[in-house]
Amino acid sequence: MQKGNVDFVEEVRTKPGERSRKIKLLLKGMLTNTTVINILLVSGVNIFVKGSGFLKESLVAHTFGLSALLDTFYIAVLIPSFINNVFVDSLSNIFIPNYIAELASSKQKGIFQSVSFIIVTCIAIVFCIICILSTDTFLPYLYPGHAASYYNLILVQFYWILPALFFWGYSSLLSSLLIVGGKFLYTTIYPILTTFSVVACIIFFNDQLGVSVLAIGMLMGSFLEFLFLLLSAIYFKEIQFKYPRLNSNLRLMIRQLPAKASSGFLIGMNSFVDQFFAAQLLVGSITAINYGVKIPSFVAGVLVMALGNVLLPRFAKEVNNNLLKAYDDLFKILKITFFATVLLSAVVFLFSDQIIFYCFQRGKFLHSDTMIVSNVQKIFLLYVPFYICSIVLVKFLTSINKNHLMAWVSLLSLLLNFGLDFLLIKPFNLYGLAISTSAVYFVNCLILFCCVVYQRKKCSI
């Protein structure tokens, strides 16, 4: 046999072994990679938490069906949730990169924490006062065409939920402290307490609490979440208060807050726009929208919690050390995330009818309700890959303090959502709102990606 042929045979023989060795090295690298481990940990725990949430939603569907009570509950919780998402969560998101910068520079974490908690308290107080004074006035204008009893039902539940603003705000900051400290398990598991609280209220106190049962369950759950995170932060010595005063990192964080809050405000307005149009349809339409988005939100929520909680502190640290490497890592993560979520969404899409049937169809939730919610869900599933990629892009832009870009993108998304809702609700009714939402998330992701590519090119110049 000629020497060239011998070399070829030897190469062929060694190739399988070489491939096996590379696969083993790849798996070993993944299993020893802290980021991968944290993402898997958060994903696993979050699946359990979200799964428990589905049991709660199944119980709610069995007890109330597509009813006016559920419609009014979703409206009542929308306003406090909107305030929390716009202002408190915005502060929490910019808190992490600036807090990491504080730890790396002056290390005055007690001062930083004190000022942050004061800001959250002030936000909660101001908006509670505004809501109490104005909500009963603007409700008939936001959701016209209903009887006075409908608005009273909203207000009864709303006043129970409103104090949760304080607990949500404090929990958000405490969760951020634990995330920076690497305690991802505790920041992932705590939402299950609200699930337990709502379930307990429905099972044991439904008759006694009446129409307020869901609202009181949510308020109790928010308090339990705050208590759990507070005790965890104290145990791990992550919380520390000192006399508050401003320094350079705090000033930078406060300067970023208006842009981040503006972005959150515009994003949050999309929910108001959708529910404004949904309220003009048949009773139960708002509830159908909320049930239709449950499974897509579950898929997105698991990934967002895992990627968001782990990647934001990682991006913040990488940006301070090697900005170009941070961009390269971002693009790799986006590729993997997009293709993985496309496959996952496709599987859920194929079994949409069966999923809704087994999750919700019992008691007052009828087969006709199942088909409506399943069709809504199929449309919502289209946005999941783009939504997840948008979250990754937002976390990166937050880590480099480019929050003003997100504010402009959010404004465009809001205008597009309103326009599409207006155009599509008449020919497609409820499904038009779902189509609009999916289209908006696609455009939003595309614009954010272009913004990141532009920022990357600026770094190379």
PDB file of N, CA and C in Angstrom, residues 49-50 52-53 188-200 217-226 228:
ATOM      1  N   VAL A  49     -41.695  26.801  38.861  1.00  0.00           N
ATOM      2  CA  VAL A  49     -42.493  27.943  39.323  1.00  0.00           C
ATOM      3  C   VAL A  49     -43.630  28.236  38.341  1.00  0.00           C
ATOM      4  N   LYS A  50     -43.289  28.274  37.044  1.00  0.00           N
ATOM      5  CA  LYS A  50     -44.317  28.549  36.033  1.00  0.00           C
ATOM      6  C   LYS A  50     -45.339  27.417  35.960  1.00  0.00           C
ATOM      7  N   SER A  52     -46.317  25.594  38.444  1.00  0.00           N
ATOM      8  CA  SER A  52     -47.221  25.829  39.574  1.00  0.00           C
ATOM      9  C   SER A  52     -48.210  26.940  39.244  1.00  0.00           C
ATOM     10  N   GLY A  53     -47.726  27.942  38.502  1.00  0.00           N
ATOM     11  CA  GLY A  53     -48.617  29.017  38.073  1.00  0.00           C
ATOM     12  C   GLY A  53     -49.730  28.514  37.172  1.00  0.00           C
ATOM     13  N   THR A 188     -35.269  33.210  41.608  1.00  0.00           N
ATOM     14  CA  THR A 188     -36.137  32.509  40.663  1.00  0.00           C
ATOM     15  C   THR A 188     -37.331  31.860  41.347  1.00  0.00           C
ATOM     16  N   ILE A 189     -37.150  31.385  42.564  1.00  0.00           N
ATOM     17  CA  ILE A 189     -38.177  30.596  43.243  1.00  0.00           C
ATOM     18  C   ILE A 189     -39.256  31.449  43.900  1.00  0.00           C
ATOM     19  N   TYR A 190     -38.946  32.708  44.251  1.00  0.00           N
ATOM     20  CA  TYR A 190     -39.866  33.464  45.115  1.00  0.00           C
ATOM     21  C   TYR A 190     -41.250  33.756  44.517  1.00  0.00           C
ATOM     22  N   PRO A 191     -41.427  33.889  43.174  1.00  0.00           N
ATOM     23  CA  PRO A 191     -42.789  34.163  42.671  1.00  0.00           C
ATOM     24  C   PRO A 191     -43.804  33.070  42.979  1.00  0.00           C
ATOM     25  N   ILE A 192     -43.325  31.886  43.343  1.00  0.00           N
ATOM     26  CA  ILE A 192     -44.262  30.795  43.640  1.00  0.00           C
ATOM     27  C   ILE A 192     -45.117  31.107  44.871  1.00  0.00           C
ATOM     28  N   LEU A 193     -44.656  32.036  45.703  1.00  0.00           N
ATOM     29  CA  LEU A 193     -45.399  32.379  46.920  1.00  0.00           C
ATOM     30  C   LEU A 193     -46.736  33.047  46.596  1.00  0.00           C
ATOM     31  N   THR A 194     -46.757  33.858  45.539  1.00  0.00           N
ATOM     32  CA  THR A 194     -48.031  34.457  45.119  1.00  0.00           C
ATOM     33  C   THR A 194     -48.984  33.388  44.590  1.00  0.00           C
ATOM     34  N   THR A 195     -48.435  32.427  43.862  1.00  0.00           N
ATOM     35  CA  THR A 195     -49.258  31.309  43.385  1.00  0.00           C
ATOM     36  C   THR A 195     -49.915  30.579  44.549  1.00  0.00           C
ATOM     37  N   PHE A 196     -49.122  30.230  45.561  1.00  0.00           N
ATOM     38  CA  PHE A 196     -49.662  29.538  46.733  1.00  0.00           C
ATOM     39  C   PHE A 196     -50.717  30.384  47.443  1.00  0.00           C
ATOM     40  N   SER A 197     -50.462  31.679  47.529  1.00  0.00           N
ATOM     41  CA  SER A 197     -51.376  32.578  48.225  1.00  0.00           C
ATOM     42  C   SER A 197     -52.733  32.658  47.523  1.00  0.00           C
ATOM     43  N   VAL A 198     -52.707  32.827  46.193  1.00  0.00           N
ATOM     44  CA  VAL A 198     -53.957  32.919  45.432  1.00  0.00           C
ATOM     45  C   VAL A 198     -54.733  31.605  45.507  1.00  0.00           C
ATOM     46  N   VAL A 199     -54.025  30.490  45.356  1.00  0.00           N
ATOM     47  CA  VAL A 199     -54.675  29.175  45.427  1.00  0.00           C
ATOM     48  C   VAL A 199     -55.322  28.963  46.796  1.00  0.00           C
ATOM     49  N   ALA A 200     -54.603  29.319  47.855  1.00  0.00           N
ATOM     50  CA  ALA A 200     -55.138  29.155  49.215  1.00  0.00           C
ATOM     51  C   ALA A 200     -56.393  29.992  49.417  1.00  0.00           C
ATOM     52  N   GLY A 217     -55.563  37.646  47.434  1.00  0.00           N
ATOM     53  CA  GLY A 217     -54.540  36.615  47.264  1.00  0.00           C
ATOM     54  C   GLY A 217     -53.265  37.173  46.667  1.00  0.00           C
ATOM     55  N   MET A 218     -53.404  38.082  45.701  1.00  0.00           N
ATOM     56  CA  MET A 218     -52.228  38.699  45.096  1.00  0.00           C
ATOM     57  C   MET A 218     -51.501  39.606  46.084  1.00  0.00           C
ATOM     58  N   LEU A 219     -52.233  40.374  46.874  1.00  0.00           N
ATOM     59  CA  LEU A 219     -51.612  41.254  47.874  1.00  0.00           C
ATOM     60  C   LEU A 219     -50.845  40.444  48.914  1.00  0.00           C
ATOM     61  N   MET A 220     -51.455  39.386  49.424  1.00  0.00           N
ATOM     62  CA  MET A 220     -50.787  38.535  50.402  1.00  0.00           C
ATOM     63  C   MET A 220     -49.533  37.903  49.803  1.00  0.00           C
ATOM     64  N   GLY A 221     -49.632  37.484  48.543  1.00  0.00           N
ATOM     65  CA  GLY A 221     -48.480  36.883  47.875  1.00  0.00           C
ATOM     66  C   GLY A 221     -47.331  37.853  47.716  1.00  0.00           C
ATOM     67  N   SER A 222     -47.633  39.109  47.384  1.00  0.00           N
ATOM     68  CA  SER A 222     -46.572  40.115  47.222  1.00  0.00           C
ATOM     69  C   SER A 222     -45.845  40.367  48.537  1.00  0.00           C
ATOM     70  N   PHE A 223     -46.594  40.346  49.643  1.00  0.00           N
ATOM     71  CA  PHE A 223     -45.965  40.520  50.960  1.00  0.00           C
ATOM     72  C   PHE A 223     -45.064  39.328  51.298  1.00  0.00           C
ATOM     73  N   LEU A 224     -45.526  38.119  51.024  1.00  0.00           N
ATOM     74  CA  LEU A 224     -44.722  36.928  51.304  1.00  0.00           C
ATOM     75  C   LEU A 224     -43.448  36.904  50.457  1.00  0.00           C
ATOM     76  N   GLU A 225     -43.550  37.358  49.205  1.00  0.00           N
ATOM     77  CA  GLU A 225     -42.364  37.437  48.344  1.00  0.00           C
ATOM     78  C   GLU A 225     -41.339  38.406  48.924  1.00  0.00           C
ATOM     79  N   PHE A 226     -41.819  39.572  49.347  1.00  0.00           N
ATOM     80  CA  PHE A 226     -40.926  40.569  49.949  1.00  0.00           C
ATOM     81  C   PHE A 226     -40.251  40.020  51.198  1.00  0.00           C
ATOM     82  N   PHE A 228     -39.674  36.888  52.041  1.00  0.00           N
ATOM     83  CA  PHE A 228     -38.720  35.833  51.678  1.00  0.00           C
ATOM     84  C   PHE A 228     -37.409  36.425  51.166  1.00  0.00           C
TER      85      PHE A 228
END
